[in-house]
Every structure is written in structure tokens, then in C-alpha cells.
Amino acid sequence: MHCARPLLLSVLLASMLPITTACGKKGPPLAPHRPSPAAISDVTASRLGETVQVQFTVPTGNGDGSTPADLAYVDVYAATGKPEGPLARALTVREMEGLLTHVGRVEVQPPPPPEGEVQPGKAGEQAQPAAAPTPAAPVDPRPAQGDVVRVEETLTDTLRTTIFEHPDAAKVAKIRAAVGDDVDDAPVPSTEGTGRILLWPQPETQVARHYIVIPYSTRGTAGPPSTPLAVPLVPAPPAPPAPAVTHDATSFTLTWTTPPGAQMPIQPTVTDAAYKAAMAAKQEDALLPARPLVLYGTPQSYRVYEVPAPGVTSPPPGGPINTTPIETTTFNDPRMTFGVARCYALRTVEKRGAVTIESPLSPSTCVTAVDTYPPPAPTGLVAVGSGGGVSLIWEPVTAPDLLGYLVLRGVEGEALKPITETPVTEATYRDTSAQAGVMYIYAVVAVDKSTPANASPESNRVRESAR
């Protein structure tokens, strides 16, 4: 045993010799490190009828953690069925580029130069006189790093029925058959994202379209692909009927009926915040926060959209008014505007994991709100008589469309009439036309900016005379 140690030591020294002798040798320069963009991990999708919207955040960093990202564009690819190679092998980026459907590309703005960065000049170079100011560069319409973007794809019969199959799948199947490999490739039904937790009946396997997002550097180098996001190609939920729309002085109220075939929650979802608010309001029918013990199917809810009015060229924002879907069949919109047509439509919403499926848009209902709501009556009217007139003062009225006040005057046994030709804007007025010794009755009404104007009820009446 001891005699083997010198031999072992010699072998170790011999193996180290090339490394030791090469330590002082100058090798070729290393290529500069060029990072690739970081993977995009927040991919979500929404199906609006037959249109799929893929949403994600443009990367702000690279895979090695450095910032800003070396990023030129982001591509979105898709395939119906599982985008994988034979024996469930993950596809390479090159295979994705060549075999999958290219849905769209998002060009990205270059990052701004670091603050305080100065372009280097030659040593000893004298400062040049300031050049004339250059015109402002046009606004870059491309999204910047950190922006949330969307890419859309319209589903067609061809996209729904063309199931992805890798070109090598047939070769692998032939080889497996030749060697007698009879492994059962039938997929196992999954309940993930279906909302079903019962053991019976098992849900049918649903075909899905998978979306993959790949960032590319300014050199065209691909970053890591995102995890494929499956959008089920199930029938969209049923669309609701057109809503009924009413309004008051401050808001619009929408009501509608549940569409046939909709799967609404058996018990409304009650959050802790909603329960505390109901208890604070002393609601006798307040529900406790709870989670149903048994689920079957995917509960559906609603989103409310504002849609263009007939003949209007500039459409309203395309997103829903309520970002969080609601389970009830009523909705209140506090964005009150009078004299302008407001049109509403609805979608039934079904949530499946990271994917939201919405029904086609319901028929729309348009309403033009008419302001028939007067401001509140002024209060606290006080009159003080003096030489040459009567001074009036009252509490100001709070109303968003208040125009001003009309001062009314009369004598006992007669109706009060306005003594101001136009509304006064201050909560005070001096009546210099009052005759000395005549006892007058005064009141004030508030009027709004509507045409014709809405007048409030009278304020309290006061009696006073000039001295």
C-alpha cells in the first residue's frame, strides 16, 4: 500500500505540469460577453369570442440579471395541440421558428442612454461652439421595456383543426412499432383549470392552442422561450342579452337577465372585505365568506363594455369598464355625462387558469341622459335692512353643474318674482331697488347649467324692509 503512494504522487504532479507551465502564457482575447434577453414569465391570454389576445410585459433585463435588456423585438408563436417533439421532447427555438405559426411581432424601443453619459472626445480637444438646436425627434410608437403589450390572433376552422405533429413523429412511431414498443400514448384526462373537483364524470380531453413568446436581442439571438400557454378551444360562453339602462343624477344603472346555458355560481362569492362592509352597513342578510364544498363546471361571470354610439367615429376605450368580472346581473357606472349618447354591451366571462374566455359581445343599448335634476335648495337665508336697500346672505349650494342663484321678491298676498335678470354666482345679494318702509318677502333658488335650466325649490322665506 505504501509503495503505491510515490507512484500516485508522480501521476498527480504530471497531470498538473501542463497547467502550471501554461499559467504565464498569453492566450487569444476572449469574445465580449453578450447576454440575451430574459425569459418572459407573465404571459396571459384572453379569448373574446373567436379572437385571442396574448398579453405580456416587455423584458427590462437580461438572462444574467444585467439591465437594460439587449432587446430588439418579441415574437409570438402558436400551435394547436402540444408543441413538442417525439417522446415529449421540448422543441428548440429553431424548430419553433420553422414549425409553429408566427402570430405576430412586437418591435421594442431601444433603451435610453444612461443619465450623465458623455460622448468621449479626443484628448486636448477644445470645446466646439454649441450647434443650433435640432428639431425634436418624432415620438417612437414602439413600446418600451417594461410596457404591457398585446398580440391578437383570430381563430379559424383551419387553426382549430390542424393539430401540430412534429415531422419526426412518424419516423419514431415506425421505429417503436418495429421493436415492439406498445406503450399506451393515450392522454390521461386532466381536471386542471376546469373547475371540476368531482371524481365523476371525468371531463373530456379538450384541444387547446398553445402560445409561446420569445424575446430576441439586437443581434437576433433568441432568449429563452416562455412556457407554452394553453388556450382551450372550447365553445365560448353564451352571450348575455342587451342590458336595460337607466340613470339618475349621478350614475347609469345596467340590468340584464342570465343567458340560457350560463353556469352561474350556486352561492355568490363573498370576500372578507365585502362581509365587513355589509356588517358595517348593518345588513341583516349579509352572507359569510365561504367556499363551496363541491364544484362542477366553471362558474361564469360578466364584464361590461362601452361601445361606440351609432355614427361616432372615435370609439371609446376597448377594455371593460369593470376589470374584475361581476357575478350579479346589475352594474352601476358613475361616469355620468348628460346630453351625450352612452352605449353599453356585455360579455359572459369564464376563467380557466391563466386564460379568460369571453362570449361574443351582446347587443348594445344606447342612452342619452337628460338632466332633469335640479340642484338642492339654498338654506340659511338671512335679510338685513339698511338705508338704501336690503342685504341678503345664504349658505352656498354644492352641485357639480351649479350656474348660480335667482333672488325672488314679493309682498304679502303676491307671488314672488325674480329681481335678478341673470343668476348671481355669489351666495350674497344687495337689493337696492327696495322702497323704504315696504315690507318685502325674499327667497332664493339655485339653477344649473342645463338648457332649459333646472331650478331648485325655494329657500326659506324672510321678511325685511329698507330703512
GROMACS .gro file of C-alpha atoms in nm:
model
  467
    1MET     CA    1   0.000   0.000   0.000
    2HIS     CA    2   0.278   0.245   0.096
    3CYS     CA    3   0.475   0.177  -0.218
    4ALA     CA    4   0.186   0.297  -0.437
    5ARG     CA    5   0.185   0.648  -0.290
    6PRO     CA    6   0.502   0.774  -0.471
    7LEU     CA    7   0.359   0.647  -0.799
    8LEU     CA    8   0.026   0.820  -0.736
    9LEU     CA    9   0.203   1.142  -0.642
   10SER     CA   10   0.405   1.130  -0.963
   11VAL     CA   11   0.091   1.091  -1.169
   12LEU     CA   12  -0.072   1.390  -0.995
   13LEU     CA   13   0.235   1.606  -1.048
   14ALA     CA   14   0.250   1.508  -1.410
   15SER     CA   15  -0.113   1.598  -1.461
   16MET     CA   16  -0.059   1.941  -1.306
   17LEU     CA   17   0.253   2.017  -1.507
   18PRO     CA   18   0.076   2.138  -1.826
   19ILE     CA   19  -0.145   2.367  -1.619
   20THR     CA   20   0.149   2.512  -1.425
   21THR     CA   21   0.360   2.575  -1.730
   22ALA     CA   22   0.069   2.742  -1.910
   23CYS     CA   23  -0.017   2.990  -1.633
   24GLY     CA   24   0.211   3.262  -1.766
   25LYS     CA   25   0.123   3.207  -2.130
   26LYS     CA   26  -0.086   3.476  -2.300
   27GLY     CA   27  -0.382   3.330  -2.486
   28PRO     CA   28  -0.610   3.478  -2.752
   29PRO     CA   29  -0.851   3.752  -2.632
   30LEU     CA   30  -1.190   3.630  -2.516
   31ALA     CA   31  -1.501   3.735  -2.703
   32PRO     CA   32  -1.702   4.001  -2.518
   33HIS     CA   33  -1.994   3.870  -2.313
   34ARG     CA   34  -2.320   3.934  -2.496
   35PRO     CA   35  -2.623   3.849  -2.285
   36SER     CA   36  -2.960   3.750  -2.427
   37PRO     CA   37  -3.295   3.887  -2.305
   38ALA     CA   38  -3.454   3.727  -2.001
   39ALA     CA   39  -3.746   3.488  -2.041
   40ILE     CA   40  -4.097   3.634  -2.031
   41SER     CA   41  -4.286   3.471  -1.744
   42ASP     CA   42  -4.610   3.671  -1.712
   43VAL     CA   43  -4.785   3.557  -2.030
   44THR     CA   44  -5.165   3.558  -2.003
   45ALA     CA   45  -5.437   3.523  -2.263
   46SER     CA   46  -5.799   3.622  -2.315
   47ARG     CA   47  -6.041   3.486  -2.571
   48LEU     CA   48  -6.302   3.737  -2.683
   49GLY     CA   49  -6.532   3.522  -2.892
   50GLU     CA   50  -6.301   3.398  -3.170
   51THR     CA   51  -6.018   3.646  -3.105
   52VAL     CA   52  -5.728   3.550  -2.875
   53GLN     CA   53  -5.535   3.832  -2.707
   54VAL     CA   54  -5.193   3.729  -2.572
   55GLN     CA   55  -5.061   3.975  -2.312
   56PHE     CA   56  -4.716   4.004  -2.154
   57THR     CA   57  -4.463   4.255  -2.020
   58VAL     CA   58  -4.167   4.354  -2.237
   59PRO     CA   59  -3.848   4.239  -2.057
   60THR     CA   60  -3.636   4.500  -1.881
   61GLY     CA   61  -3.332   4.280  -1.815
   62ASN     CA   62  -3.118   4.000  -1.950
   63GLY     CA   63  -3.088   3.639  -1.850
   64ASP     CA   64  -2.775   3.714  -1.644
   65GLY     CA   65  -2.956   3.981  -1.441
   66SER     CA   66  -2.798   4.281  -1.615
   67THR     CA   67  -3.008   4.579  -1.726
   68PRO     CA   68  -3.135   4.722  -1.951
   69ALA     CA   69  -3.228   4.431  -2.173
   70ASP     CA   70  -3.046   4.383  -2.502
   71LEU     CA   71  -3.380   4.358  -2.680
   72ALA     CA   72  -3.495   4.436  -3.034
   73TYR     CA   73  -3.827   4.254  -3.070
   74VAL     CA   74  -4.051   3.982  -2.928
   75ASP     CA   75  -4.214   3.713  -3.142
   76VAL     CA   76  -4.527   3.515  -3.057
   77TYR     CA   77  -4.574   3.162  -3.194
   78ALA     CA   78  -4.869   2.924  -3.165
   79ALA     CA   79  -4.973   2.569  -3.238
   80THR     CA   80  -5.293   2.372  -3.195
   81GLY     CA   81  -5.211   2.070  -2.981
   82LYS     CA   82  -4.894   2.022  -2.778
   83PRO     CA   83  -4.591   2.195  -2.936
   84GLU     CA   84  -4.338   1.920  -2.862
   85GLY     CA   85  -4.117   1.675  -3.038
   86PRO     CA   86  -4.132   1.295  -3.040
   87LEU     CA   87  -4.143   1.131  -2.697
   88ALA     CA   88  -4.249   1.465  -2.544
   89ARG     CA   89  -3.916   1.629  -2.628
   90ALA     CA   90  -3.915   2.009  -2.589
   91LEU     CA   91  -3.883   2.197  -2.918
   92THR     CA   92  -3.577   2.405  -2.990
   93VAL     CA   93  -3.614   2.771  -3.081
   94ARG     CA   94  -3.521   2.690  -3.440
   95GLU     CA   95  -3.796   2.428  -3.455
   96MET     CA   96  -4.046   2.676  -3.312
   97GLU     CA   97  -3.949   2.931  -3.576
   98GLY     CA   98  -3.985   2.679  -3.858
   99LEU     CA   99  -4.277   2.462  -3.748
  100LEU     CA  100  -4.515   2.682  -3.548
  101THR     CA  101  -4.749   2.960  -3.663
  102HIS     CA  102  -4.591   3.304  -3.636
  103VAL     CA  103  -4.873   3.503  -3.473
  104GLY     CA  104  -4.704   3.843  -3.453
  105ARG     CA  105  -4.401   4.051  -3.366
  106VAL     CA  106  -4.363   4.339  -3.120
  107GLU     CA  107  -4.083   4.582  -3.213
  108VAL     CA  108  -3.931   4.740  -2.899
  109GLN     CA  109  -3.774   5.083  -2.848
  110PRO     CA  110  -3.402   5.088  -2.767
  111PRO     CA  111  -3.338   5.185  -2.404
  112PRO     CA  112  -3.241   5.550  -2.339
  113PRO     CA  113  -2.871   5.619  -2.276
  114PRO     CA  114  -2.764   5.622  -1.911
  115GLU     CA  115  -2.808   5.954  -1.732
  116GLY     CA  116  -2.495   6.170  -1.736
  117GLU     CA  117  -2.335   5.975  -2.020
  118VAL     CA  118  -2.099   6.195  -2.222
  119GLN     CA  119  -1.975   6.108  -2.566
  120PRO     CA  120  -1.593   6.069  -2.546
  121GLY     CA  121  -1.376   6.318  -2.735
  122LYS     CA  122  -1.011   6.343  -2.823
  123ALA     CA  123  -0.765   6.441  -2.550
  124GLY     CA  124  -0.688   6.814  -2.553
  125GLU     CA  125  -0.966   6.886  -2.799
  126GLN     CA  126  -1.112   7.231  -2.748
  127ALA     CA  127  -1.481   7.266  -2.690
  128GLN     CA  128  -1.672   7.345  -3.006
  129PRO     CA  129  -1.934   7.620  -3.009
  130ALA     CA  130  -2.284   7.495  -2.939
  131ALA     CA  131  -2.465   7.389  -3.252
  132ALA     CA  132  -2.807   7.515  -3.341
  133PRO     CA  133  -3.082   7.324  -3.161
  134THR     CA  134  -3.206   7.031  -3.362
  135PRO     CA  135  -3.579   6.972  -3.405
  136ALA     CA  136  -3.737   6.728  -3.161
  137ALA     CA  137  -3.727   6.369  -3.275
  138PRO     CA  138  -4.062   6.216  -3.367
  139VAL     CA  139  -4.235   6.013  -3.098
  140ASP     CA  140  -4.141   5.646  -3.119
  141PRO     CA  141  -4.468   5.449  -3.136
  142ARG     CA  142  -4.300   5.124  -3.036
  143PRO     CA  143  -4.346   5.001  -2.677
  144ALA     CA  144  -4.060   5.049  -2.431
  145GLN     CA  145  -3.907   4.796  -2.197
  146GLY     CA  146  -4.145   4.732  -1.907
  147ASP     CA  147  -4.461   4.812  -2.110
  148VAL     CA  148  -4.751   4.567  -2.119
  149VAL     CA  149  -4.835   4.469  -2.477
  150ARG     CA  150  -5.089   4.251  -2.657
  151VAL     CA  151  -5.076   4.039  -2.971
  152GLU     CA  152  -5.400   3.917  -3.129
  153GLU     CA  153  -5.491   3.611  -3.335
  154THR     CA  154  -5.830   3.531  -3.489
  155LEU     CA  155  -5.925   3.166  -3.462
  156THR     CA  156  -6.032   2.999  -3.788
  157ASP     CA  157  -6.157   2.650  -3.868
  158THR     CA  158  -5.815   2.568  -4.011
  159LEU     CA  159  -5.632   2.677  -3.696
  160ARG     CA  160  -5.878   2.481  -3.480
  161THR     CA  161  -5.849   2.153  -3.670
  162THR     CA  162  -5.483   2.147  -3.780
  163ILE     CA  163  -5.321   1.959  -3.492
  164PHE     CA  164  -4.945   2.006  -3.457
  165GLU     CA  165  -4.736   1.698  -3.531
  166HIS     CA  166  -4.357   1.701  -3.541
  167PRO     CA  167  -4.210   1.587  -3.876
  168ASP     CA  168  -4.008   1.317  -3.697
  169ALA     CA  169  -4.310   1.173  -3.514
  170ALA     CA  170  -4.389   0.925  -3.792
  171LYS     CA  171  -4.027   0.800  -3.801
  172VAL     CA  172  -4.023   0.745  -3.425
  173ALA     CA  173  -4.358   0.567  -3.438
  174LYS     CA  174  -4.226   0.335  -3.711
  175ILE     CA  175  -3.915   0.251  -3.508
  176ARG     CA  176  -4.120   0.186  -3.195
  177ALA     CA  177  -4.351  -0.045  -3.387
  178ALA     CA  178  -4.053  -0.233  -3.529
  179VAL     CA  179  -3.910  -0.304  -3.183
  180GLY     CA  180  -4.246  -0.392  -3.035
  181ASP     CA  181  -4.286  -0.085  -2.815
  182ASP     CA  182  -4.658  -0.081  -2.740
  183VAL     CA  183  -4.659   0.194  -2.479
  184ASP     CA  184  -5.005   0.347  -2.448
  185ASP     CA  185  -4.982   0.705  -2.574
  186ALA     CA  186  -5.344   0.790  -2.497
  187PRO     CA  187  -5.356   1.113  -2.294
  188VAL     CA  188  -5.490   1.097  -1.941
  189PRO     CA  189  -5.788   1.329  -1.885
  190SER     CA  190  -5.694   1.624  -1.669
  191THR     CA  191  -5.917   1.838  -1.449
  192GLU     CA  192  -5.667   2.123  -1.428
  193GLY     CA  193  -5.830   2.459  -1.492
  194THR     CA  194  -6.178   2.311  -1.549
  195GLY     CA  195  -6.319   2.393  -1.206
  196ARG     CA  196  -6.427   2.031  -1.156
  197ILE     CA  197  -6.311   1.854  -0.841
  198LEU     CA  198  -6.554   1.561  -0.854
  199LEU     CA  199  -6.426   1.213  -0.938
  200TRP     CA  200  -6.717   1.157  -1.178
  201PRO     CA  201  -6.773   1.209  -1.461
  202GLN     CA  202  -6.421   1.265  -1.592
  203PRO     CA  203  -6.402   1.567  -1.826
  204GLU     CA  204  -6.330   1.507  -2.190
  205THR     CA  205  -5.987   1.598  -2.316
  206GLN     CA  206  -6.009   1.941  -2.478
  207VAL     CA  207  -5.793   2.056  -2.768
  208ALA     CA  208  -5.602   2.373  -2.687
  209ARG     CA  209  -5.399   2.622  -2.886
  210HIS     CA  210  -5.062   2.687  -2.721
  211TYR     CA  211  -4.887   3.025  -2.736
  212ILE     CA  212  -4.512   3.078  -2.686
  213VAL     CA  213  -4.336   3.415  -2.652
  214ILE     CA  214  -3.967   3.452  -2.748
  215PRO     CA  215  -3.755   3.771  -2.698
  216TYR     CA  216  -3.471   3.849  -2.941
  217SER     CA  217  -3.159   4.060  -2.887
  218THR     CA  218  -3.033   4.330  -3.121
  219ARG     CA  219  -2.808   4.064  -3.277
  220GLY     CA  220  -3.105   3.836  -3.343
  221THR     CA  221  -3.012   3.597  -3.062
  222ALA     CA  222  -3.319   3.435  -2.908
  223GLY     CA  223  -3.375   3.440  -2.535
  224PRO     CA  224  -3.545   3.154  -2.352
  225PRO     CA  225  -3.897   3.078  -2.480
  226SER     CA  226  -4.185   3.124  -2.239
  227THR     CA  227  -4.372   2.825  -2.102
  228PRO     CA  228  -4.642   2.732  -2.357
  229LEU     CA  229  -4.977   2.882  -2.253
  230ALA     CA  230  -5.276   2.665  -2.344
  231VAL     CA  231  -5.593   2.842  -2.460
  232PRO     CA  232  -5.876   2.584  -2.466
  233LEU     CA  233  -6.066   2.570  -2.794
  234VAL     CA  234  -6.392   2.506  -2.613
  235PRO     CA  235  -6.714   2.680  -2.714
  236ALA     CA  236  -6.731   3.035  -2.583
  237PRO     CA  237  -6.985   3.102  -2.307
  238PRO     CA  238  -7.330   3.224  -2.414
  239ALA     CA  239  -7.363   3.597  -2.472
  240PRO     CA  240  -7.599   3.791  -2.245
  241PRO     CA  241  -7.898   3.978  -2.386
  242ALA     CA  242  -7.884   4.353  -2.435
  243PRO     CA  243  -7.883   4.534  -2.100
  244ALA     CA  244  -8.155   4.769  -1.982
  245VAL     CA  245  -8.003   5.108  -1.895
  246THR     CA  246  -8.149   5.372  -1.664
  247HIS     CA  247  -7.992   5.671  -1.493
  248ASP     CA  248  -8.031   5.921  -1.215
  249ALA     CA  249  -7.847   6.245  -1.144
  250THR     CA  250  -7.515   6.075  -1.069
  251SER     CA  251  -7.484   5.738  -1.247
  252PHE     CA  252  -7.609   5.486  -1.504
  253THR     CA  253  -7.757   5.155  -1.389
  254LEU     CA  254  -7.746   4.843  -1.609
  255THR     CA  255  -7.958   4.532  -1.553
  256TRP     CA  256  -7.986   4.214  -1.760
  257THR     CA  257  -8.102   3.854  -1.741
  258THR     CA  258  -7.887   3.542  -1.719
  259PRO     CA  259  -7.838   3.393  -2.068
  260PRO     CA  260  -7.965   3.036  -2.119
  261GLY     CA  261  -7.692   2.780  -2.053
  262ALA     CA  262  -7.474   3.007  -1.838
  263GLN     CA  263  -7.311   2.838  -1.537
  264MET     CA  264  -7.352   3.089  -1.257
  265PRO     CA  265  -7.219   3.032  -0.902
  266ILE     CA  266  -7.458   2.849  -0.670
  267GLN     CA  267  -7.351   3.079  -0.387
  268PRO     CA  268  -7.218   3.428  -0.459
  269THR     CA  269  -6.852   3.478  -0.383
  270VAL     CA  270  -6.818   3.673  -0.059
  271THR     CA  271  -6.481   3.826   0.029
  272ASP     CA  272  -6.375   3.931   0.377
  273ALA     CA  273  -6.386   4.296   0.266
  274ALA     CA  274  -6.742   4.260   0.133
  275TYR     CA  275  -6.854   4.090   0.456
  276LYS     CA  276  -6.703   4.364   0.673
  277ALA     CA  277  -6.868   4.632   0.458
  278ALA     CA  278  -7.206   4.457   0.488
  279MET     CA  279  -7.170   4.429   0.865
  280ALA     CA  280  -7.072   4.796   0.892
  281ALA     CA  281  -7.389   4.883   0.698
  282LYS     CA  282  -7.588   4.658   0.937
  283GLN     CA  283  -7.730   4.446   0.654
  284GLU     CA  284  -7.945   4.174   0.803
  285ASP     CA  285  -7.897   3.944   0.502
  286ALA     CA  286  -7.515   3.971   0.492
  287LEU     CA  287  -7.350   3.647   0.375
  288LEU     CA  288  -7.050   3.494   0.548
  289PRO     CA  289  -6.729   3.441   0.346
  290ALA     CA  290  -6.740   3.080   0.222
  291ARG     CA  291  -6.604   2.841  -0.038
  292PRO     CA  292  -6.839   2.588  -0.196
  293LEU     CA  293  -6.764   2.231  -0.086
  294VAL     CA  294  -6.840   2.078  -0.426
  295LEU     CA  295  -6.777   2.235  -0.767
  296TYR     CA  296  -6.892   2.112  -1.106
  297GLY     CA  297  -6.827   2.312  -1.417
  298THR     CA  298  -6.664   2.653  -1.440
  299PRO     CA  299  -6.867   2.936  -1.281
  300GLN     CA  300  -6.916   3.227  -1.518
  301SER     CA  301  -6.944   3.599  -1.458
  302TYR     CA  302  -6.982   3.922  -1.658
  303ARG     CA  303  -6.789   4.216  -1.793
  304VAL     CA  304  -6.939   4.547  -1.906
  305TYR     CA  305  -6.809   4.732  -2.212
  306GLU     CA  306  -6.870   5.078  -2.351
  307VAL     CA  307  -6.911   5.053  -2.728
  308PRO     CA  308  -6.925   5.324  -2.997
  309ALA     CA  309  -7.253   5.504  -3.045
  310PRO     CA  310  -7.404   5.490  -3.395
  311GLY     CA  311  -7.231   5.742  -3.619
  312VAL     CA  312  -6.945   5.810  -3.375
  313THR     CA  313  -6.603   5.780  -3.541
  314SER     CA  314  -6.386   5.785  -3.228
  315PRO     CA  315  -6.451   5.463  -3.033
  316PRO     CA  316  -6.429   5.452  -2.652
  317PRO     CA  317  -6.150   5.254  -2.481
  318GLY     CA  318  -6.159   4.889  -2.580
  319GLY     CA  319  -6.114   4.743  -2.233
  320PRO     CA  320  -6.401   4.656  -1.999
  321ILE     CA  321  -6.536   4.915  -1.758
  322ASN     CA  322  -6.511   4.661  -1.475
  323THR     CA  323  -6.168   4.495  -1.479
  324THR     CA  324  -6.285   4.241  -1.220
  325PRO     CA  325  -6.579   4.034  -1.353
  326ILE     CA  326  -6.901   4.050  -1.152
  327GLU     CA  327  -7.137   3.764  -1.065
  328THR     CA  328  -7.455   3.971  -1.036
  329THR     CA  329  -7.678   4.089  -1.321
  330THR     CA  330  -7.662   4.456  -1.233
  331PHE     CA  331  -7.390   4.718  -1.267
  332ASN     CA  332  -7.356   5.084  -1.171
  333ASP     CA  333  -7.146   5.322  -1.382
  334PRO     CA  334  -7.075   5.653  -1.200
  335ARG     CA  335  -6.927   5.823  -1.509
  336MET     CA  336  -7.232   6.044  -1.561
  337THR     CA  337  -7.247   6.273  -1.865
  338PHE     CA  338  -7.562   6.450  -1.982
  339GLY     CA  339  -7.654   6.511  -2.345
  340VAL     CA  340  -7.407   6.256  -2.486
  341ALA     CA  341  -7.507   5.911  -2.614
  342ARG     CA  342  -7.363   5.632  -2.400
  343CYS     CA  343  -7.378   5.274  -2.534
  344TYR     CA  344  -7.321   4.956  -2.332
  345ALA     CA  345  -7.272   4.587  -2.417
  346LEU     CA  346  -7.187   4.277  -2.213
  347ARG     CA  347  -6.978   3.961  -2.229
  348THR     CA  348  -7.009   3.643  -2.024
  349VAL     CA  349  -6.672   3.550  -1.874
  350GLU     CA  350  -6.522   3.211  -1.795
  351LYS     CA  351  -6.188   3.182  -1.614
  352ARG     CA  352  -5.962   2.882  -1.683
  353GLY     CA  353  -5.630   2.917  -1.504
  354ALA     CA  354  -5.431   3.198  -1.666
  355VAL     CA  355  -5.677   3.216  -1.956
  356THR     CA  356  -6.001   3.415  -1.968
  357ILE     CA  357  -6.266   3.312  -2.222
  358GLU     CA  358  -6.535   3.568  -2.301
  359SER     CA  359  -6.852   3.532  -2.502
  360PRO     CA  360  -6.927   3.731  -2.816
  361LEU     CA  361  -7.042   4.084  -2.742
  362SER     CA  362  -7.409   4.119  -2.655
  363PRO     CA  363  -7.638   4.357  -2.845
  364SER     CA  364  -7.578   4.712  -2.726
  365THR     CA  365  -7.811   4.958  -2.557
  366CYS     CA  366  -7.764   5.333  -2.604
  367VAL     CA  367  -7.895   5.603  -2.371
  368THR     CA  368  -7.863   5.980  -2.384
  369ALA     CA  369  -7.904   6.109  -2.030
  370VAL     CA  370  -8.122   6.418  -1.995
  371ASP     CA  371  -8.060   6.642  -1.697
  372THR     CA  372  -8.394   6.692  -1.524
  373TYR     CA  373  -8.239   6.703  -1.178
  374PRO     CA  374  -8.234   7.044  -1.008
  375PRO     CA  375  -7.965   7.141  -0.759
  376PRO     CA  376  -8.055   7.138  -0.389
  377ALA     CA  377  -8.239   7.434  -0.240
  378PRO     CA  378  -8.030   7.706  -0.071
  379THR     CA  379  -8.056   7.720   0.308
  380GLY     CA  380  -7.991   7.970   0.585
  381LEU     CA  381  -8.124   8.279   0.407
  382VAL     CA  382  -8.089   8.595   0.623
  383ALA     CA  383  -8.201   8.951   0.536
  384VAL     CA  384  -8.075   9.276   0.692
  385GLY     CA  385  -8.241   9.609   0.611
  386SER     CA  386  -8.044   9.932   0.599
  387GLY     CA  387  -8.052  10.275   0.440
  388GLY     CA  388  -8.085  10.236   0.067
  389GLY     CA  389  -8.162   9.865   0.047
  390VAL     CA  390  -8.179   9.513   0.189
  391SER     CA  391  -7.874   9.283   0.213
  392LEU     CA  392  -7.925   8.906   0.171
  393ILE     CA  393  -7.689   8.618   0.250
  394TRP     CA  394  -7.735   8.237   0.242
  395GLU     CA  395  -7.542   7.910   0.255
  396PRO     CA  396  -7.372   7.815  -0.076
  397VAL     CA  397  -7.509   7.517  -0.267
  398THR     CA  398  -7.280   7.229  -0.365
  399ALA     CA  399  -7.365   7.091  -0.710
  400PRO     CA  400  -7.128   6.999  -0.996
  401ASP     CA  401  -7.338   7.182  -1.259
  402LEU     CA  402  -7.443   7.483  -1.049
  403LEU     CA  403  -7.481   7.802  -1.255
  404GLY     CA  404  -7.589   8.044  -0.982
  405TYR     CA  405  -7.883   8.181  -0.785
  406LEU     CA  406  -8.201   8.374  -0.860
  407VAL     CA  407  -8.329   8.613  -0.593
  408LEU     CA  408  -8.708   8.624  -0.557
  409ARG     CA  409  -8.907   8.909  -0.402
  410GLY     CA  410  -9.270   8.994  -0.337
  411VAL     CA  411  -9.515   9.146  -0.092
  412GLU     CA  412  -9.780   8.983   0.121
  413GLY     CA  413 -10.053   8.825  -0.092
  414GLU     CA  414  -9.849   8.823  -0.416
  415ALA     CA  415  -9.634   8.558  -0.584
  416LEU     CA  416  -9.257   8.603  -0.555
  417LYS     CA  417  -9.080   8.705  -0.878
  418PRO     CA  418  -8.709   8.716  -0.973
  419ILE     CA  419  -8.541   9.052  -0.924
  420THR     CA  420  -8.214   8.933  -1.082
  421GLU     CA  421  -8.219   8.911  -1.462
  422THR     CA  422  -7.932   8.658  -1.466
  423PRO     CA  423  -7.818   8.419  -1.192
  424VAL     CA  424  -7.573   8.562  -0.940
  425THR     CA  425  -7.272   8.347  -0.864
  426GLU     CA  426  -7.205   8.457  -0.505
  427ALA     CA  427  -7.415   8.350  -0.206
  428THR     CA  428  -7.497   8.712  -0.125
  429TYR     CA  429  -7.701   8.992  -0.284
  430ARG     CA  430  -7.800   9.355  -0.202
  431ASP     CA  431  -8.144   9.470  -0.315
  432THR     CA  432  -8.101   9.843  -0.387
  433SER     CA  433  -8.441   9.868  -0.559
  434ALA     CA  434  -8.635   9.810  -0.235
  435GLN     CA  435  -8.854  10.104  -0.129
  436ALA     CA  436  -8.804  10.229   0.223
  437GLY     CA  437  -9.075  10.124   0.467
  438VAL     CA  438  -9.219   9.849   0.243
  439MET     CA  439  -9.208   9.502   0.399
  440TYR     CA  440  -9.081   9.256   0.136
  441ILE     CA  441  -9.071   8.875   0.134
  442TYR     CA  442  -8.747   8.726  -0.005
  443ALA     CA  443  -8.641   8.375  -0.117
  444VAL     CA  444  -8.355   8.230  -0.326
  445VAL     CA  445  -8.346   7.938  -0.575
  446ALA     CA  446  -8.041   7.766  -0.726
  447VAL     CA  447  -8.027   7.695  -1.101
  448ASP     CA  448  -7.800   7.464  -1.301
  449LYS     CA  449  -7.634   7.487  -1.642
  450SER     CA  450  -7.887   7.274  -1.828
  451THR     CA  451  -8.089   7.409  -2.121
  452PRO     CA  452  -8.352   7.482  -2.010
  453ALA     CA  453  -8.215   7.535  -1.661
  454ASN     CA  454  -8.340   7.330  -1.369
  455ALA     CA  455  -8.439   7.540  -1.067
  456SER     CA  456  -8.429   7.416  -0.711
  457PRO     CA  457  -8.713   7.456  -0.461
  458GLU     CA  458  -8.722   7.788  -0.278
  459SER     CA  459  -8.504   7.854   0.021
  460ASN     CA  460  -8.659   7.958   0.348
  461ARG     CA  461  -8.851   8.287   0.320
  462VAL     CA  462  -8.755   8.600   0.514
  463ARG     CA  463  -8.925   8.941   0.562
  464GLU     CA  464  -8.737   9.271   0.570
  465SER     CA  465  -8.767   9.634   0.460
  466ALA     CA  466  -8.525   9.907   0.363
  467ARG     CA  467  -8.473  10.200   0.603
   0.00000   0.00000   0.00000
